Amino acid sequence: MGAQLRVYKRRIRSVTATKKITKAMEMISAARIGKAQRAVAASAPYADELTRAVTAVATRSNAKHPLTTENPNASRAAVLLITADRGLAGGYSSNAIKASLTLIERLRGEGKDVVTYIVGRKGLSYYTFRNLAVGNSWTGFSDKPTYGDAKTVAAELIEAFTAETGGVDELHVVSTEFVSMLTQDAVEARLLPLKLDEVQLSDQTPATSEIFPLYDFEPSAEGVLDALLPRYVESRIYNALLQSAASEHAARRRAMKSATDNAGELIKSLTRLANSARQAEITQEISEIVGGANALADASRGSE
């Protein structure tokens, strides 16, 4: 009985220490979510206006640029997968990996070879463990990306897209969109060639129509696109990194809160078991004392 009680007490101490760790991680993630959300909100206007400017140049000129012109014979695509460097974030990384595998399967079904680029150790570990080819990878900044990190990733992807031989015809990004503290969705989007989403004026109603300005391009529309499109790719990748970082913190906070709550319930259960074991031990000791007293009484009566 005493050995069993010691086991319960040792497990209670162990779970209590784990609970302190998970509670601390929950609080850290909760503190970082706000900062990540503000970073996402700050990056969105620049990315949106840059997209609008690129779209305006592409739609209001006759420029043929490789970053805006679709290749009808596309045979090779690049997929950028954004995951976490660390675990303990629930299904955050696994959901993004599943979305990337679904996208890769679809692209291969279209007859395209796929080159995968990965941000985050979790995605890299998954692919390398299964001997899946990886074009390149970047780690160490998944929870706190900077614009410099986005430029590093974008530079290689643009180089692969513009390469005359051995390059890719399409660029897709798989990331996690921060919807709310409870919802983060793995999403995929085609970054290049640029999809021209601007609504045509003829399709707009008077109530929603917008007067677009006239543009003069200096030195040329192609020159403007050469300058703007790399910035467009950088801004979109940066926004995807920030969205994923906010999602990672939210997923880790939720996972750590669940772990903390489970640890609390386990401590209660172990405490009840320990109390029951202690009660049984005390009852057995009392029984042994009473039994010994009765035996002594019987022996004294027998000697008389």
mmCIF file of C-alpha atoms in Angstrom:
data_model
loop_
_atom_site.group_PDB
_atom_site.id
_atom_site.type_symbol
_atom_site.label_atom_id
_atom_site.label_comp_id
_atom_site.label_asym_id
_atom_site.label_seq_id
_atom_site.Cartn_x
_atom_site.Cartn_y
_atom_site.Cartn_z
ATOM 1 C CA MET A 1 0.000 0.000 0.000
ATOM 2 C CA GLY A 2 2.785 2.384 0.919
ATOM 3 C CA ALA A 3 4.536 1.715 -2.402
ATOM 4 C CA GLN A 4 1.346 2.473 -4.338
ATOM 5 C CA LEU A 5 0.893 5.746 -2.461
ATOM 6 C CA ARG A 6 4.449 6.777 -3.313
ATOM 7 C CA VAL A 7 3.752 6.062 -6.995
ATOM 8 C CA TYR A 8 0.665 8.312 -6.935
ATOM 9 C CA LYS A 9 2.543 11.131 -5.213
ATOM 10 C CA ARG A 10 5.398 10.891 -7.697
ATOM 11 C CA ARG A 11 2.968 11.052 -10.636
ATOM 12 C CA ILE A 12 1.180 14.038 -9.073
ATOM 13 C CA ARG A 13 4.496 15.924 -8.788
ATOM 14 C CA SER A 14 5.358 15.053 -12.381
ATOM 15 C CA VAL A 15 1.984 16.152 -13.784
ATOM 16 C CA THR A 16 2.073 19.336 -11.687
ATOM 17 C CA ALA A 17 5.463 20.256 -13.171
ATOM 18 C CA THR A 18 4.127 19.572 -16.681
ATOM 19 C CA LYS A 19 1.087 21.710 -15.949
ATOM 20 C CA LYS A 20 3.303 24.638 -15.001
ATOM 21 C CA ILE A 21 5.164 24.321 -18.318
ATOM 22 C CA THR A 22 2.024 24.119 -20.450
ATOM 23 C CA LYS A 23 0.467 27.048 -18.561
ATOM 24 C CA ALA A 24 3.574 29.148 -19.191
ATOM 25 C CA MET A 25 3.566 28.250 -22.892
ATOM 26 C CA GLU A 26 -0.130 29.119 -23.089
ATOM 27 C CA MET A 27 0.493 32.550 -21.591
ATOM 28 C CA ILE A 28 3.474 33.200 -23.890
ATOM 29 C CA SER A 29 1.462 32.276 -26.988
ATOM 30 C CA ALA A 30 -1.454 34.416 -25.825
ATOM 31 C CA ALA A 31 0.872 37.392 -25.429
ATOM 32 C CA ARG A 32 2.372 36.901 -28.894
ATOM 33 C CA ILE A 33 -0.934 36.543 -30.728
ATOM 34 C CA GLY A 34 -1.780 40.223 -30.326
ATOM 35 C CA LYS A 35 1.566 41.309 -31.738
ATOM 36 C CA ALA A 36 1.219 38.879 -34.653
ATOM 37 C CA GLN A 37 -2.292 40.126 -35.421
ATOM 38 C CA ARG A 38 -1.086 43.724 -35.473
ATOM 39 C CA ALA A 39 1.716 42.747 -37.854
ATOM 40 C CA VAL A 40 -0.808 41.088 -40.186
ATOM 41 C CA ALA A 41 -3.053 44.148 -40.105
ATOM 42 C CA ALA A 42 -0.088 46.454 -40.770
ATOM 43 C CA SER A 43 1.108 44.443 -43.777
ATOM 44 C CA ALA A 44 -2.290 44.042 -45.450
ATOM 45 C CA PRO A 45 -2.737 47.615 -46.838
ATOM 46 C CA TYR A 46 0.695 47.602 -48.504
ATOM 47 C CA ALA A 47 0.125 44.168 -50.026
ATOM 48 C CA ASP A 48 -3.366 45.116 -51.235
ATOM 49 C CA GLU A 49 -2.271 48.392 -52.826
ATOM 50 C CA LEU A 50 0.736 46.748 -54.427
ATOM 51 C CA THR A 51 -1.520 44.055 -55.874
ATOM 52 C CA ARG A 52 -3.840 46.758 -57.176
ATOM 53 C CA ALA A 53 -0.957 48.625 -58.795
ATOM 54 C CA VAL A 54 0.419 45.505 -60.462
ATOM 55 C CA THR A 55 -3.059 44.533 -61.656
ATOM 56 C CA ALA A 56 -3.597 48.019 -63.055
ATOM 57 C CA VAL A 57 -0.357 47.891 -65.033
ATOM 58 C CA ALA A 58 -1.114 44.419 -66.340
ATOM 59 C CA THR A 59 -4.694 45.172 -67.367
ATOM 60 C CA ARG A 60 -4.233 48.707 -68.740
ATOM 61 C CA SER A 61 -1.284 48.017 -70.978
ATOM 62 C CA ASN A 62 -0.370 45.581 -73.707
ATOM 63 C CA ALA A 63 2.767 44.506 -71.885
ATOM 64 C CA LYS A 64 3.622 40.832 -72.017
ATOM 65 C CA HIS A 65 5.530 39.937 -68.916
ATOM 66 C CA PRO A 66 6.494 36.417 -67.768
ATOM 67 C CA LEU A 67 5.060 37.026 -64.308
ATOM 68 C CA THR A 68 1.613 37.927 -65.691
ATOM 69 C CA THR A 69 1.392 35.720 -68.777
ATOM 70 C CA GLU A 70 0.162 32.183 -68.362
ATOM 71 C CA ASN A 71 2.005 29.409 -70.128
ATOM 72 C CA PRO A 72 -0.554 27.195 -71.899
ATOM 73 C CA ASN A 73 1.976 24.374 -71.870
ATOM 74 C CA ALA A 74 2.891 24.636 -68.192
ATOM 75 C CA SER A 75 4.725 21.491 -67.141
ATOM 76 C CA ARG A 76 6.441 22.402 -63.885
ATOM 77 C CA ALA A 77 5.098 24.049 -60.720
ATOM 78 C CA ALA A 78 6.610 25.180 -57.428
ATOM 79 C CA VAL A 79 4.767 24.853 -54.113
ATOM 80 C CA LEU A 80 5.835 26.884 -51.076
ATOM 81 C CA LEU A 81 4.685 25.189 -47.853
ATOM 82 C CA ILE A 82 4.688 27.212 -44.626
ATOM 83 C CA THR A 83 4.762 25.244 -41.356
ATOM 84 C CA ALA A 84 6.082 25.694 -37.823
ATOM 85 C CA ASP A 85 9.605 25.268 -36.497
ATOM 86 C CA ARG A 86 8.307 23.889 -33.191
ATOM 87 C CA GLY A 87 5.595 21.458 -32.215
ATOM 88 C CA LEU A 88 2.982 21.561 -29.441
ATOM 89 C CA ALA A 89 0.632 23.505 -31.724
ATOM 90 C CA GLY A 90 -2.105 20.948 -32.266
ATOM 91 C CA GLY A 91 -2.869 20.222 -35.895
ATOM 92 C CA TYR A 92 -1.411 23.478 -37.233
ATOM 93 C CA SER A 93 1.505 22.010 -39.198
ATOM 94 C CA SER A 94 -0.209 18.729 -40.096
ATOM 95 C CA ASN A 95 -3.176 20.570 -41.633
ATOM 96 C CA ALA A 96 -0.860 22.670 -43.813
ATOM 97 C CA ILE A 97 1.080 19.553 -44.841
ATOM 98 C CA LYS A 98 -2.137 17.754 -45.790
ATOM 99 C CA ALA A 99 -3.219 20.757 -47.875
ATOM 100 C CA SER A 100 0.153 20.762 -49.657
ATOM 101 C CA LEU A 101 -0.080 17.047 -50.438
ATOM 102 C CA THR A 102 -3.585 17.534 -51.834
ATOM 103 C CA LEU A 103 -2.373 20.421 -54.007
ATOM 104 C CA ILE A 104 0.663 18.457 -55.217
ATOM 105 C CA GLU A 105 -1.548 15.504 -56.125
ATOM 106 C CA ARG A 106 -3.849 17.804 -58.108
ATOM 107 C CA LEU A 107 -0.960 19.450 -59.957
ATOM 108 C CA ARG A 108 0.532 16.082 -60.809
ATOM 109 C CA GLY A 109 -2.884 15.005 -62.035
ATOM 110 C CA GLU A 110 -2.662 17.922 -64.475
ATOM 111 C CA GLY A 111 0.607 16.495 -65.793
ATOM 112 C CA LYS A 112 2.943 18.915 -63.999
ATOM 113 C CA ASP A 113 6.157 18.146 -62.175
ATOM 114 C CA VAL A 114 6.190 19.707 -58.703
ATOM 115 C CA VAL A 115 9.103 21.236 -56.790
ATOM 116 C CA THR A 116 8.405 21.800 -53.096
ATOM 117 C CA TYR A 117 9.920 24.630 -51.060
ATOM 118 C CA ILE A 118 9.361 24.558 -47.305
ATOM 119 C CA VAL A 119 9.393 27.062 -44.457
ATOM 120 C CA GLY A 120 9.546 25.467 -40.993
ATOM 121 C CA ARG A 121 11.214 22.401 -39.495
ATOM 122 C CA LYS A 122 7.969 20.443 -39.130
ATOM 123 C CA GLY A 123 7.249 20.423 -42.839
ATOM 124 C CA LEU A 124 10.893 19.727 -43.651
ATOM 125 C CA SER A 125 11.002 16.790 -41.219
ATOM 126 C CA TYR A 126 7.836 15.318 -42.721
ATOM 127 C CA TYR A 127 9.152 15.472 -46.274
ATOM 128 C CA THR A 128 12.696 14.281 -45.510
ATOM 129 C CA PHE A 129 11.474 11.387 -43.335
ATOM 130 C CA ARG A 130 9.394 10.138 -46.281
ATOM 131 C CA ASN A 131 12.195 10.787 -48.798
ATOM 132 C CA LEU A 132 10.128 13.385 -50.655
ATOM 133 C CA ALA A 133 12.143 15.798 -52.787
ATOM 134 C CA VAL A 134 12.562 19.355 -51.457
ATOM 135 C CA GLY A 135 13.870 22.179 -53.636
ATOM 136 C CA ASN A 136 15.000 24.295 -50.691
ATOM 137 C CA SER A 137 13.961 25.046 -47.122
ATOM 138 C CA TRP A 138 14.187 27.849 -44.567
ATOM 139 C CA THR A 139 13.891 27.470 -40.802
ATOM 140 C CA GLY A 140 14.236 29.484 -37.615
ATOM 141 C CA PHE A 141 11.683 32.255 -38.140
ATOM 142 C CA SER A 142 8.237 30.643 -38.463
ATOM 143 C CA ASP A 143 6.845 32.218 -35.278
ATOM 144 C CA LYS A 144 8.373 35.672 -35.853
ATOM 145 C CA PRO A 145 9.036 36.326 -39.555
ATOM 146 C CA THR A 146 10.516 39.556 -40.862
ATOM 147 C CA TYR A 147 10.319 41.191 -44.263
ATOM 148 C CA GLY A 148 13.941 40.180 -44.808
ATOM 149 C CA ASP A 149 12.939 36.534 -44.405
ATOM 150 C CA ALA A 150 10.187 37.010 -46.986
ATOM 151 C CA LYS A 151 12.685 38.620 -49.399
ATOM 152 C CA THR A 152 15.058 35.673 -49.011
ATOM 153 C CA VAL A 153 12.311 33.168 -49.801
ATOM 154 C CA ALA A 154 10.851 35.267 -52.625
ATOM 155 C CA ALA A 155 14.228 35.805 -54.310
ATOM 156 C CA GLU A 156 14.787 32.099 -54.871
ATOM 157 C CA LEU A 157 11.209 31.492 -55.991
ATOM 158 C CA ILE A 158 11.328 34.361 -58.505
ATOM 159 C CA GLU A 159 14.674 33.104 -59.766
ATOM 160 C CA ALA A 160 13.174 29.648 -60.292
ATOM 161 C CA PHE A 161 10.153 31.164 -62.050
ATOM 162 C CA THR A 162 12.175 33.354 -64.414
ATOM 163 C CA ALA A 163 14.883 30.782 -65.195
ATOM 164 C CA GLU A 164 15.101 30.035 -68.903
ATOM 165 C CA THR A 165 15.957 26.376 -68.354
ATOM 166 C CA GLY A 166 14.994 24.137 -65.454
ATOM 167 C CA GLY A 167 12.596 26.715 -64.014
ATOM 168 C CA VAL A 168 8.939 26.511 -63.047
ATOM 169 C CA ASP A 169 5.821 27.772 -64.811
ATOM 170 C CA GLU A 170 3.646 28.322 -61.726
ATOM 171 C CA LEU A 171 4.126 29.272 -58.095
ATOM 172 C CA HIS A 172 1.650 28.178 -55.412
ATOM 173 C CA VAL A 173 1.691 28.965 -51.692
ATOM 174 C CA VAL A 174 0.203 26.772 -48.943
ATOM 175 C CA SER A 175 -0.158 28.644 -45.663
ATOM 176 C CA THR A 176 -2.554 28.976 -42.735
ATOM 177 C CA GLU A 177 -5.040 31.835 -42.650
ATOM 178 C CA PHE A 178 -5.835 33.357 -39.262
ATOM 179 C CA VAL A 179 -9.631 33.603 -39.078
ATOM 180 C CA SER A 180 -10.116 33.909 -35.324
ATOM 181 C CA MET A 181 -8.628 32.693 -32.060
ATOM 182 C CA LEU A 182 -10.516 29.418 -32.516
ATOM 183 C CA THR A 183 -10.292 28.999 -36.290
ATOM 184 C CA GLN A 184 -7.217 28.806 -38.496
ATOM 185 C CA ASP A 185 -7.631 27.387 -42.001
ATOM 186 C CA ALA A 186 -4.958 25.850 -44.214
ATOM 187 C CA VAL A 187 -5.307 27.545 -47.609
ATOM 188 C CA GLU A 188 -3.549 27.415 -50.969
ATOM 189 C CA ALA A 189 -3.273 30.147 -53.563
ATOM 190 C CA ARG A 190 -1.515 30.600 -56.891
ATOM 191 C CA LEU A 191 0.904 33.485 -56.703
ATOM 192 C CA LEU A 192 2.381 33.367 -60.199
ATOM 193 C CA PRO A 193 1.455 33.899 -62.935
ATOM 194 C CA LEU A 194 -0.562 36.717 -61.447
ATOM 195 C CA LYS A 195 -4.310 36.215 -61.587
ATOM 196 C CA LEU A 196 -5.889 39.464 -62.735
ATOM 197 C CA ASP A 197 -8.808 39.772 -60.344
ATOM 198 C CA GLU A 198 -9.695 43.374 -61.125
ATOM 199 C CA VAL A 199 -13.411 43.697 -62.021
ATOM 200 C CA GLN A 200 -14.083 45.108 -65.472
ATOM 201 C CA LEU A 201 -15.891 48.443 -65.523
ATOM 202 C CA SER A 202 -18.575 47.091 -67.810
ATOM 203 C CA ASP A 203 -19.475 44.462 -65.227
ATOM 204 C CA GLN A 204 -19.972 46.939 -62.405
ATOM 205 C CA THR A 205 -23.268 48.408 -61.390
ATOM 206 C CA PRO A 206 -23.585 52.195 -60.965
ATOM 207 C CA ALA A 207 -23.792 51.730 -57.222
ATOM 208 C CA THR A 208 -20.519 49.791 -57.042
ATOM 209 C CA SER A 209 -18.602 51.200 -59.994
ATOM 210 C CA GLU A 210 -15.258 52.810 -59.372
ATOM 211 C CA ILE A 211 -13.500 55.343 -61.532
ATOM 212 C CA PHE A 212 -10.004 54.091 -62.274
ATOM 213 C CA PRO A 213 -7.312 56.648 -63.119
ATOM 214 C CA LEU A 214 -5.451 56.788 -66.397
ATOM 215 C CA TYR A 215 -1.827 55.717 -66.256
ATOM 216 C CA ASP A 216 1.351 56.739 -68.016
ATOM 217 C CA PHE A 217 4.131 54.214 -67.612
ATOM 218 C CA GLU A 218 7.727 55.373 -67.375
ATOM 219 C CA PRO A 219 10.048 54.133 -68.735
ATOM 220 C CA SER A 220 7.603 51.453 -69.979
ATOM 221 C CA ALA A 221 4.918 49.110 -68.741
ATOM 222 C CA GLU A 222 7.434 46.258 -68.846
ATOM 223 C CA GLY A 223 9.876 48.270 -66.763
ATOM 224 C CA VAL A 224 7.192 49.036 -64.194
ATOM 225 C CA LEU A 225 6.249 45.360 -63.976
ATOM 226 C CA ASP A 226 9.920 44.403 -63.590
ATOM 227 C CA ALA A 227 10.089 46.709 -60.567
ATOM 228 C CA LEU A 228 6.681 45.972 -59.031
ATOM 229 C CA LEU A 229 6.238 42.242 -59.412
ATOM 230 C CA PRO A 230 9.170 41.162 -57.196
ATOM 231 C CA ARG A 231 7.783 43.476 -54.519
ATOM 232 C CA TYR A 232 4.364 41.936 -55.068
ATOM 233 C CA VAL A 233 5.715 38.419 -54.503
ATOM 234 C CA GLU A 234 7.658 39.541 -51.425
ATOM 235 C CA SER A 235 4.638 41.264 -49.898
ATOM 236 C CA ARG A 236 2.348 38.295 -50.525
ATOM 237 C CA ILE A 237 4.822 35.829 -49.049
ATOM 238 C CA TYR A 238 5.393 38.146 -46.090
ATOM 239 C CA ASN A 239 1.657 38.367 -45.473
ATOM 240 C CA ALA A 240 1.364 34.566 -45.699
ATOM 241 C CA LEU A 241 4.227 34.189 -43.198
ATOM 242 C CA LEU A 242 2.558 36.622 -40.781
ATOM 243 C CA GLN A 243 -0.829 34.928 -41.136
ATOM 244 C CA SER A 244 0.805 31.577 -40.472
ATOM 245 C CA ALA A 245 2.697 32.936 -37.452
ATOM 246 C CA ALA A 246 -0.508 34.285 -35.907
ATOM 247 C CA SER A 247 -2.206 30.958 -36.609
ATOM 248 C CA GLU A 248 0.697 29.066 -35.037
ATOM 249 C CA HIS A 249 0.475 31.091 -31.823
ATOM 250 C CA ALA A 250 -3.309 30.679 -31.669
ATOM 251 C CA ALA A 251 -3.073 26.922 -32.296
ATOM 252 C CA ARG A 252 -0.332 26.530 -29.681
ATOM 253 C CA ARG A 253 -2.304 28.564 -27.144
ATOM 254 C CA ARG A 254 -5.354 26.384 -27.697
ATOM 255 C CA ALA A 255 -3.313 23.176 -27.498
ATOM 256 C CA MET A 256 -1.514 24.287 -24.341
ATOM 257 C CA LYS A 257 -4.785 25.349 -22.690
ATOM 258 C CA SER A 258 -6.217 21.927 -23.431
ATOM 259 C CA ALA A 259 -3.071 20.280 -22.043
ATOM 260 C CA THR A 260 -3.231 22.447 -18.907
ATOM 261 C CA ASP A 261 -6.892 21.580 -18.339
ATOM 262 C CA ASN A 262 -6.195 17.884 -18.885
ATOM 263 C CA ALA A 263 -3.294 18.044 -16.444
ATOM 264 C CA GLY A 264 -5.573 19.616 -13.850
ATOM 265 C CA GLU A 265 -8.141 16.849 -14.291
ATOM 266 C CA LEU A 266 -5.420 14.198 -14.077
ATOM 267 C CA ILE A 267 -4.082 15.743 -10.863
ATOM 268 C CA LYS A 268 -7.574 15.621 -9.343
ATOM 269 C CA SER A 269 -7.952 11.985 -10.343
ATOM 270 C CA LEU A 270 -4.535 11.022 -8.987
ATOM 271 C CA THR A 271 -5.226 12.932 -5.762
ATOM 272 C CA ARG A 272 -8.432 10.942 -5.248
ATOM 273 C CA LEU A 273 -6.548 7.697 -5.872
ATOM 274 C CA ALA A 274 -3.794 8.767 -3.498
ATOM 275 C CA ASN A 275 -6.347 9.649 -0.807
ATOM 276 C CA SER A 276 -8.062 6.288 -1.286
ATOM 277 C CA ALA A 277 -4.720 4.492 -1.035
ATOM 278 C CA ARG A 278 -3.838 6.482 2.084
ATOM 279 C CA GLN A 279 -7.232 5.726 3.617
ATOM 280 C CA ALA A 280 -6.812 2.028 2.870
ATOM 281 C CA GLU A 281 -3.331 2.111 4.383
ATOM 282 C CA ILE A 282 -4.642 3.754 7.565
ATOM 283 C CA THR A 283 -7.511 1.258 7.752
ATOM 284 C CA GLN A 284 -5.087 -1.634 7.380
ATOM 285 C CA GLU A 285 -2.831 -0.219 10.113
ATOM 286 C CA ILE A 286 -5.787 0.160 12.478
ATOM 287 C CA SER A 287 -6.898 -3.370 11.685
ATOM 288 C CA GLU A 288 -3.404 -4.664 12.427
ATOM 289 C CA ILE A 289 -3.284 -2.762 15.726
ATOM 290 C CA VAL A 290 -6.711 -4.044 16.793
ATOM 291 C CA GLY A 291 -5.776 -7.555 15.725
ATOM 292 C CA GLY A 292 -2.549 -7.389 17.705
ATOM 293 C CA ALA A 293 -4.361 -6.074 20.797
ATOM 294 C CA ASN A 294 -6.928 -8.886 20.583
ATOM 295 C CA ALA A 295 -4.155 -11.437 20.221
ATOM 296 C CA LEU A 296 -2.388 -10.091 23.322
ATOM 297 C CA ALA A 297 -5.659 -10.141 25.261
ATOM 298 C CA ASP A 298 -6.337 -13.733 24.249
ATOM 299 C CA ALA A 299 -2.805 -14.719 25.212
ATOM 300 C CA SER A 300 -3.098 -13.126 28.659
ATOM 301 C CA ARG A 301 -6.370 -14.885 29.331
ATOM 302 C CA GLY A 302 -4.889 -18.190 28.255
ATOM 303 C CA SER A 303 -1.974 -17.835 30.645
ATOM 304 C CA GLU A 304 -4.325 -17.359 33.571
#
